[in-house]
mmCIF file of C-alpha atoms and ligand atoms in Angstrom:
data_model
loop_
_atom_site.group_PDB
_atom_site.id
_atom_site.type_symbol
_atom_site.label_atom_id
_atom_site.label_comp_id
_atom_site.label_asym_id
_atom_site.label_seq_id
_atom_site.Cartn_x
_atom_site.Cartn_y
_atom_site.Cartn_z
ATOM 1 C CA MET A 272 10.400 -19.549 -10.235
ATOM 2 C CA SER A 273 8.004 -21.840 -12.102
ATOM 3 C CA ASP A 274 6.081 -20.386 -15.064
ATOM 4 C CA SER A 275 2.896 -22.001 -13.844
ATOM 5 C CA LEU A 276 2.723 -19.825 -10.729
ATOM 6 C CA GLU A 277 -0.138 -17.373 -10.697
ATOM 7 C CA ILE A 278 1.204 -13.919 -9.953
ATOM 8 C CA PRO A 279 -1.129 -11.459 -8.200
ATOM 9 C CA LYS A 280 -1.831 -8.339 -10.272
ATOM 10 C CA HIS A 281 -2.270 -6.079 -7.253
ATOM 11 C CA ILE A 282 -0.651 -6.640 -3.870
ATOM 12 C CA ALA A 283 -0.962 -4.507 -0.747
ATOM 13 C CA ILE A 284 1.374 -4.622 2.224
ATOM 14 C CA ILE A 285 0.954 -3.597 5.854
ATOM 15 C CA MET A 286 4.632 -3.155 6.725
ATOM 16 C CA ASP A 287 4.395 -3.986 10.427
ATOM 17 C CA GLY A 288 7.155 -4.746 12.926
ATOM 18 C CA ASN A 289 9.644 -1.925 12.367
ATOM 19 C CA GLY A 290 9.480 -0.798 15.991
ATOM 20 C CA ARG A 291 9.975 -4.290 17.405
ATOM 21 C CA TRP A 292 12.814 -4.968 14.951
ATOM 22 C CA ALA A 293 14.635 -1.892 16.316
ATOM 23 C CA GLN A 294 13.789 -2.580 19.957
ATOM 24 C CA GLN A 295 15.146 -6.126 19.684
ATOM 25 C CA ARG A 296 18.447 -4.514 18.698
ATOM 26 C CA HIS A 297 18.274 -1.807 21.386
ATOM 27 C CA MET A 298 17.949 0.845 18.713
ATOM 28 C CA PRO A 299 15.450 3.748 18.560
ATOM 29 C CA ARG A 300 12.163 2.794 16.834
ATOM 30 C CA LYS A 301 12.749 5.280 14.051
ATOM 31 C CA LEU A 302 15.785 3.288 12.938
ATOM 32 C CA GLY A 303 13.433 0.370 12.384
ATOM 33 C CA HIS A 304 11.353 2.571 10.076
ATOM 34 C CA TYR A 305 14.498 3.556 8.170
ATOM 35 C CA ARG A 306 15.449 -0.085 7.726
ATOM 36 C CA GLY A 307 11.865 -0.757 6.672
ATOM 37 C CA ALA A 308 11.953 1.958 4.018
ATOM 38 C CA ALA A 309 15.243 0.545 2.718
ATOM 39 C CA ARG A 310 13.455 -2.750 2.015
ATOM 40 C CA VAL A 311 11.001 -1.211 -0.387
ATOM 41 C CA ARG A 312 13.080 -0.580 -3.514
ATOM 42 C CA SER A 313 14.310 -4.130 -4.099
ATOM 43 C CA LEU A 314 10.824 -5.520 -3.469
ATOM 44 C CA ILE A 315 9.314 -3.122 -6.001
ATOM 45 C CA GLU A 316 11.959 -4.154 -8.521
ATOM 46 C CA TYR A 317 11.200 -7.797 -7.787
ATOM 47 C CA CYS A 318 7.470 -7.172 -8.309
ATOM 48 C CA THR A 319 8.226 -5.506 -11.656
ATOM 49 C CA ARG A 320 10.368 -8.483 -12.728
ATOM 50 C CA VAL A 321 7.708 -11.108 -11.951
ATOM 51 C CA GLY A 322 4.825 -9.137 -13.480
ATOM 52 C CA VAL A 323 2.943 -7.616 -10.537
ATOM 53 C CA GLU A 324 1.086 -4.582 -11.927
ATOM 54 C CA CYS A 325 0.254 -2.657 -8.771
ATOM 55 C CA VAL A 326 1.698 -2.416 -5.240
ATOM 56 C CA THR A 327 0.020 -0.482 -2.429
ATOM 57 C CA LEU A 328 2.058 0.156 0.733
ATOM 58 C CA PHE A 329 0.658 1.308 4.077
ATOM 59 C CA ALA A 330 3.215 3.901 5.219
ATOM 60 C CA PHE A 331 1.110 5.984 7.613
ATOM 61 C CA SER A 332 -2.437 5.430 8.834
ATOM 62 C CA THR A 333 -4.993 7.953 10.074
ATOM 63 C CA GLU A 334 -4.448 6.339 13.515
ATOM 64 C CA ASN A 335 -0.641 6.765 13.455
ATOM 65 C CA TRP A 336 -0.974 10.460 14.472
ATOM 66 C CA GLN A 337 -1.577 9.106 17.992
ATOM 67 C CA ARG A 338 2.047 7.959 18.260
ATOM 68 C CA PRO A 339 4.597 10.136 20.123
ATOM 69 C CA ALA A 340 5.344 13.369 18.217
ATOM 70 C CA GLU A 341 8.957 12.345 17.730
ATOM 71 C CA GLU A 342 7.947 9.159 15.909
ATOM 72 C CA VAL A 343 5.306 10.948 13.798
ATOM 73 C CA ASP A 344 7.920 13.540 12.785
ATOM 74 C CA ALA A 345 10.407 10.788 11.944
ATOM 75 C CA LEU A 346 7.850 8.969 9.777
ATOM 76 C CA MET A 347 6.959 12.182 7.934
ATOM 77 C CA ALA A 348 10.616 13.040 7.359
ATOM 78 C CA LEU A 349 11.223 9.510 6.140
ATOM 79 C CA PHE A 350 8.363 9.702 3.655
ATOM 80 C CA ILE A 351 9.729 12.936 2.169
ATOM 81 C CA GLU A 352 13.260 11.551 2.109
ATOM 82 C CA TYR A 353 11.944 8.407 0.458
ATOM 83 C CA LEU A 354 10.254 10.471 -2.253
ATOM 84 C CA ASP A 355 13.328 12.576 -2.955
ATOM 85 C CA LYS A 356 15.708 9.627 -2.917
ATOM 86 C CA GLU A 357 13.628 7.086 -4.773
ATOM 87 C CA LEU A 358 12.085 9.219 -7.495
ATOM 88 C CA PRO A 359 14.996 8.839 -9.960
ATOM 89 C CA ALA A 360 14.915 5.028 -9.563
ATOM 90 C CA MET A 361 11.131 5.026 -9.915
ATOM 91 C CA LEU A 362 11.352 7.034 -13.123
ATOM 92 C CA GLU A 363 14.073 4.742 -14.453
ATOM 93 C CA ASN A 364 11.915 1.699 -13.675
ATOM 94 C CA ARG A 365 8.867 3.379 -15.293
ATOM 95 C CA VAL A 366 6.944 3.218 -11.987
ATOM 96 C CA ARG A 367 3.753 5.270 -11.688
ATOM 97 C CA PHE A 368 3.783 6.779 -8.196
ATOM 98 C CA LYS A 369 0.681 7.871 -6.336
ATOM 99 C CA ALA A 370 0.162 8.965 -2.732
ATOM 100 C CA ILE A 371 -3.220 7.877 -1.417
ATOM 101 C CA GLY A 372 -4.896 9.254 1.701
ATOM 102 C CA ALA A 373 -6.196 12.512 3.150
ATOM 103 C CA LEU A 374 -3.314 14.654 1.946
ATOM 104 C CA ASP A 375 -4.907 17.900 3.159
ATOM 105 C CA ARG A 376 -3.427 17.167 6.609
ATOM 106 C CA PHE A 377 0.072 17.771 5.198
ATOM 107 C CA SER A 378 1.871 21.068 4.703
ATOM 108 C CA PRO A 379 1.636 22.769 1.278
ATOM 109 C CA GLU A 380 5.332 21.996 0.787
ATOM 110 C CA VAL A 381 4.845 18.275 1.360
ATOM 111 C CA ARG A 382 1.764 18.214 -0.874
ATOM 112 C CA ASP A 383 3.699 20.013 -3.563
ATOM 113 C CA ARG A 384 6.481 17.403 -3.485
ATOM 114 C CA ILE A 385 3.935 14.600 -3.667
ATOM 115 C CA ARG A 386 2.194 16.222 -6.652
ATOM 116 C CA ARG A 387 5.510 16.741 -8.441
ATOM 117 C CA ALA A 388 6.443 13.062 -7.984
ATOM 118 C CA GLU A 389 2.997 12.018 -9.225
ATOM 119 C CA GLN A 390 3.182 14.317 -12.241
ATOM 120 C CA GLN A 391 6.702 13.293 -13.213
ATOM 121 C CA SER A 392 5.796 9.608 -13.137
ATOM 122 C CA ALA A 393 2.266 9.904 -14.558
ATOM 123 C CA SER A 394 3.255 9.158 -18.143
ATOM 124 C CA ASN A 395 5.206 6.024 -17.188
ATOM 125 C CA ASP A 396 3.840 2.681 -18.308
ATOM 126 C CA GLY A 397 5.205 0.406 -15.557
ATOM 127 C CA LEU A 398 4.024 -0.718 -12.153
ATOM 128 C CA PHE A 399 1.556 1.407 -10.172
ATOM 129 C CA LEU A 400 3.053 2.212 -6.753
ATOM 130 C CA ASN A 401 0.549 3.597 -4.259
ATOM 131 C CA VAL A 402 1.977 4.795 -0.966
ATOM 132 C CA ALA A 403 -0.803 5.209 1.602
ATOM 133 C CA VAL A 404 -0.169 8.180 3.916
ATOM 134 C CA ASN A 405 -2.779 9.462 6.361
ATOM 135 C CA TYR A 406 -4.876 6.737 4.822
ATOM 136 C CA GLY A 407 -7.826 4.845 6.262
ATOM 137 C CA GLY A 408 -10.164 2.491 4.440
ATOM 138 C CA ARG A 409 -13.264 4.076 5.958
ATOM 139 C CA TRP A 410 -11.970 7.490 4.893
ATOM 140 C CA ASP A 411 -11.498 6.142 1.355
ATOM 141 C CA ILE A 412 -15.117 4.948 1.111
ATOM 142 C CA LEU A 413 -16.583 8.134 2.604
ATOM 143 C CA HIS A 414 -14.368 10.291 0.401
ATOM 144 C CA ALA A 415 -15.486 8.315 -2.670
ATOM 145 C CA VAL A 416 -19.169 8.865 -1.863
ATOM 146 C CA GLN A 417 -18.605 12.569 -1.225
ATOM 147 C CA SER A 418 -16.593 12.965 -4.433
ATOM 148 C CA TRP A 419 -19.294 11.212 -6.444
ATOM 149 C CA GLN A 420 -21.943 13.465 -4.922
ATOM 150 C CA ALA A 421 -19.876 16.576 -5.655
ATOM 151 C CA ALA A 422 -19.549 15.436 -9.283
ATOM 152 C CA HIS A 423 -23.299 14.666 -9.529
ATOM 153 C CA PRO A 424 -24.998 17.326 -7.371
ATOM 154 C CA ASN A 425 -28.445 16.604 -8.766
ATOM 155 C CA ALA A 426 -28.295 12.819 -8.586
ATOM 156 C CA ALA A 427 -30.005 10.743 -5.884
ATOM 157 C CA LEU A 428 -27.742 8.592 -3.729
ATOM 158 C CA SER A 429 -29.770 5.560 -4.855
ATOM 159 C CA GLU A 430 -28.172 5.992 -8.310
ATOM 160 C CA LEU A 431 -24.742 5.222 -6.890
ATOM 161 C CA SER A 432 -23.678 1.627 -7.629
ATOM 162 C CA GLN A 433 -20.753 -0.421 -6.357
ATOM 163 C CA ASP A 434 -18.994 -0.233 -9.733
ATOM 164 C CA VAL A 435 -19.358 3.536 -9.899
ATOM 165 C CA LEU A 436 -18.213 3.977 -6.293
ATOM 166 C CA SER A 437 -15.062 1.991 -7.150
ATOM 167 C CA GLU A 438 -14.242 4.650 -9.729
ATOM 168 C CA TYR A 439 -14.020 7.243 -6.941
ATOM 169 C CA LEU A 440 -11.795 5.231 -4.594
ATOM 170 C CA SER A 441 -8.052 5.910 -4.289
ATOM 171 C CA THR A 442 -7.371 2.823 -6.387
ATOM 172 C CA ALA A 443 -9.633 3.809 -9.313
ATOM 173 C CA GLY A 444 -8.420 2.523 -12.661
ATOM 174 C CA GLN A 445 -6.041 -0.002 -11.086
ATOM 175 C CA PRO A 446 -6.331 -3.804 -10.987
ATOM 176 C CA GLU A 447 -8.474 -5.418 -8.267
ATOM 177 C CA LEU A 448 -6.570 -6.205 -5.078
ATOM 178 C CA ASP A 449 -5.546 -9.883 -5.165
ATOM 179 C CA LEU A 450 -3.243 -10.321 -2.186
ATOM 180 C CA LEU A 451 -2.927 -8.410 1.070
ATOM 181 C CA ILE A 452 0.220 -9.147 3.094
ATOM 182 C CA ARG A 453 0.749 -8.166 6.722
ATOM 183 C CA THR A 454 4.106 -8.704 8.357
ATOM 184 C CA GLY A 455 4.858 -8.529 12.084
ATOM 185 C CA GLY A 456 2.629 -11.281 13.445
ATOM 186 C CA GLU A 457 -0.756 -9.523 13.713
ATOM 187 C CA SER A 458 -3.820 -10.843 11.852
ATOM 188 C CA ARG A 459 -5.777 -7.650 11.236
ATOM 189 C CA ILE A 460 -6.519 -5.417 8.255
ATOM 190 C CA SER A 461 -6.365 -2.291 10.470
ATOM 191 C CA ASN A 462 -8.590 -0.119 8.277
ATOM 192 C CA PHE A 463 -6.410 -0.598 5.170
ATOM 193 C CA LEU A 464 -8.156 -0.971 1.783
ATOM 194 C CA ILE A 465 -11.253 -2.442 3.431
ATOM 195 C CA TRP A 466 -13.429 -2.056 0.313
ATOM 196 C CA GLN A 467 -10.733 -3.321 -2.051
ATOM 197 C CA ALA A 468 -9.892 -6.352 0.137
ATOM 198 C CA ALA A 469 -13.369 -7.865 -0.288
ATOM 199 C CA TYR A 470 -12.036 -10.803 -2.349
ATOM 200 C CA ALA A 471 -8.313 -10.477 -1.693
ATOM 201 C CA GLU A 472 -6.354 -13.365 -0.222
ATOM 202 C CA LEU A 473 -5.003 -12.390 3.208
ATOM 203 C CA TYR A 474 -1.449 -13.452 4.057
ATOM 204 C CA PHE A 475 -0.072 -12.988 7.567
ATOM 205 C CA THR A 476 3.534 -13.666 8.511
ATOM 206 C CA ASP A 477 5.497 -13.291 11.747
ATOM 207 C CA ILE A 478 8.486 -11.841 9.857
ATOM 208 C CA LEU A 479 9.161 -8.256 10.953
ATOM 209 C CA TRP A 480 9.057 -5.841 8.013
ATOM 210 C CA PRO A 481 12.802 -4.928 7.910
ATOM 211 C CA ASP A 482 13.528 -8.678 7.517
ATOM 212 C CA PHE A 483 10.926 -9.236 4.760
ATOM 213 C CA ASP A 484 13.138 -9.964 1.761
ATOM 214 C CA GLU A 485 12.591 -11.263 -1.779
ATOM 215 C CA ALA A 486 12.470 -14.876 -0.589
ATOM 216 C CA ALA A 487 9.748 -13.943 1.900
ATOM 217 C CA LEU A 488 7.778 -12.188 -0.841
ATOM 218 C CA GLN A 489 8.192 -15.173 -3.135
ATOM 219 C CA ALA A 490 6.870 -17.426 -0.329
ATOM 220 C CA ALA A 491 3.772 -15.204 -0.155
ATOM 221 C CA PHE A 492 3.344 -15.469 -3.944
ATOM 222 C CA ASP A 493 3.727 -19.272 -3.774
ATOM 223 C CA TRP A 494 1.055 -19.383 -1.076
ATOM 224 C CA PHE A 495 -1.191 -17.136 -3.202
ATOM 225 C CA SER A 496 -0.694 -19.317 -6.232
ATOM 226 C CA ALA A 497 -1.945 -22.360 -4.313
ATOM 227 C CA ARG A 498 -5.201 -20.627 -3.289
ATOM 228 C CA ASP A 499 -8.468 -21.757 -4.807
ATOM 229 C CA ARG A 500 -10.113 -18.404 -5.534
ATOM 230 C CA ARG A 501 -13.848 -18.939 -5.969
ATOM 231 C CA PHE A 502 -15.126 -15.367 -5.478
ATOM 232 C CA GLY A 503 -18.220 -16.764 -3.725
ATOM 233 C CA LYS A 504 -18.965 -19.290 -6.486
ATOM 234 C CA VAL A 505 -18.415 -23.041 -6.590
ATOM 235 C CA LYS A 506 -15.604 -24.550 -8.623
ATOM 236 C CA ALA A 507 -16.333 -24.740 -12.360
ATOM 237 C CA SER A 508 -15.391 -28.441 -12.406
ATOM 238 C CA ILE A 509 -17.821 -29.474 -9.635
HETATM 239 C C1 LIG B 618 4.449 -0.334 11.449
HETATM 240 O O1 LIG B 618 5.486 -0.745 12.308
HETATM 241 C C2 LIG B 618 4.981 0.535 10.422
HETATM 242 C C3 LIG B 618 4.666 1.850 10.281
HETATM 243 C C4 LIG B 618 3.702 2.541 11.138
HETATM 244 C C5 LIG B 618 5.295 2.674 9.252
HETATM 245 C C6 LIG B 618 5.702 1.966 7.993
HETATM 246 C C7 LIG B 618 6.674 2.825 7.293
HETATM 247 C C8 LIG B 618 7.777 2.408 6.658
HETATM 248 C C9 LIG B 618 8.149 0.985 6.443
HETATM 249 C C10 LIG B 618 8.752 3.384 6.122
HETATM 250 C C11 LIG B 618 8.197 4.290 5.107
HETATM 251 C C12 LIG B 618 7.948 3.640 3.829
HETATM 252 C C13 LIG B 618 7.807 4.296 2.683
HETATM 253 C C14 LIG B 618 7.454 3.550 1.463
HETATM 254 C C15 LIG B 618 7.937 5.743 2.635
HETATM 255 P P1 LIG B 618 5.357 -0.469 13.857
HETATM 256 O O2 LIG B 618 6.033 0.789 14.190
HETATM 257 O O3 LIG B 618 3.898 -0.514 14.253
HETATM 258 O O4 LIG B 618 6.134 -1.696 14.435
HETATM 259 P P2 LIG B 618 5.830 -2.445 15.802
HETATM 260 O O5 LIG B 618 4.486 -3.105 15.643
HETATM 261 O O6 LIG B 618 6.930 -3.425 15.884
HETATM 262 O O7 LIG B 618 5.855 -1.420 16.878
#
């Protein structure tokens, strides 16, 4: 990898295509999710190696509850298994884990496991890993406004600014989102990080998530590095 490549500080991934990957192989959809989860560790390690500071993964959306109960149960079980299995490696790699989303929908036992993983990794100084579960971008914005109001009961809503609202989002204190990747051939954001994606580069690939390997991630970084990010301004040299 060339030193001159610009590495995104914060990447987010919509890990789409697990179901189709499994169906193409005449396997149950949940096996596709398992293969998808198995992809995550090496990609996180790769991100750490190249200097990415924050990775946000969309594991379960507020809309995913509408899937068949069997698939919802499998995704929940997978998330818990992922936490239990990956925590030692996360701690070893100094990863700071955070679950983002409306966690009150989960059982006290699940919430307790999430909190324990967050607490154990909180003093790490490595990559921020946000796993979005029961997450929706509109929920994030509404929740931020409500949290701000709860913290400032006597303030008028007109006092709330964009910068202050950002401090109440799930990604508060983390680098701005630079690159949003969606695998699986669709070109939508699907209610993921809609506030944070305002100036992110959007990268869509047909690769199904279980096939998205380090080379595929590097291709996304190469593409990102070639972008001319103007943030609404004109180029300084013009
Ligand atoms: C979309 O594929 C993927 C999901 C709804 C779940 C993503 C979850 C994982 C990759 C595993 C869990 C990961 C962690 C980090 C715990 P799809 O089912 O919509 O695929 P399809 O479009 O081919 O049907």
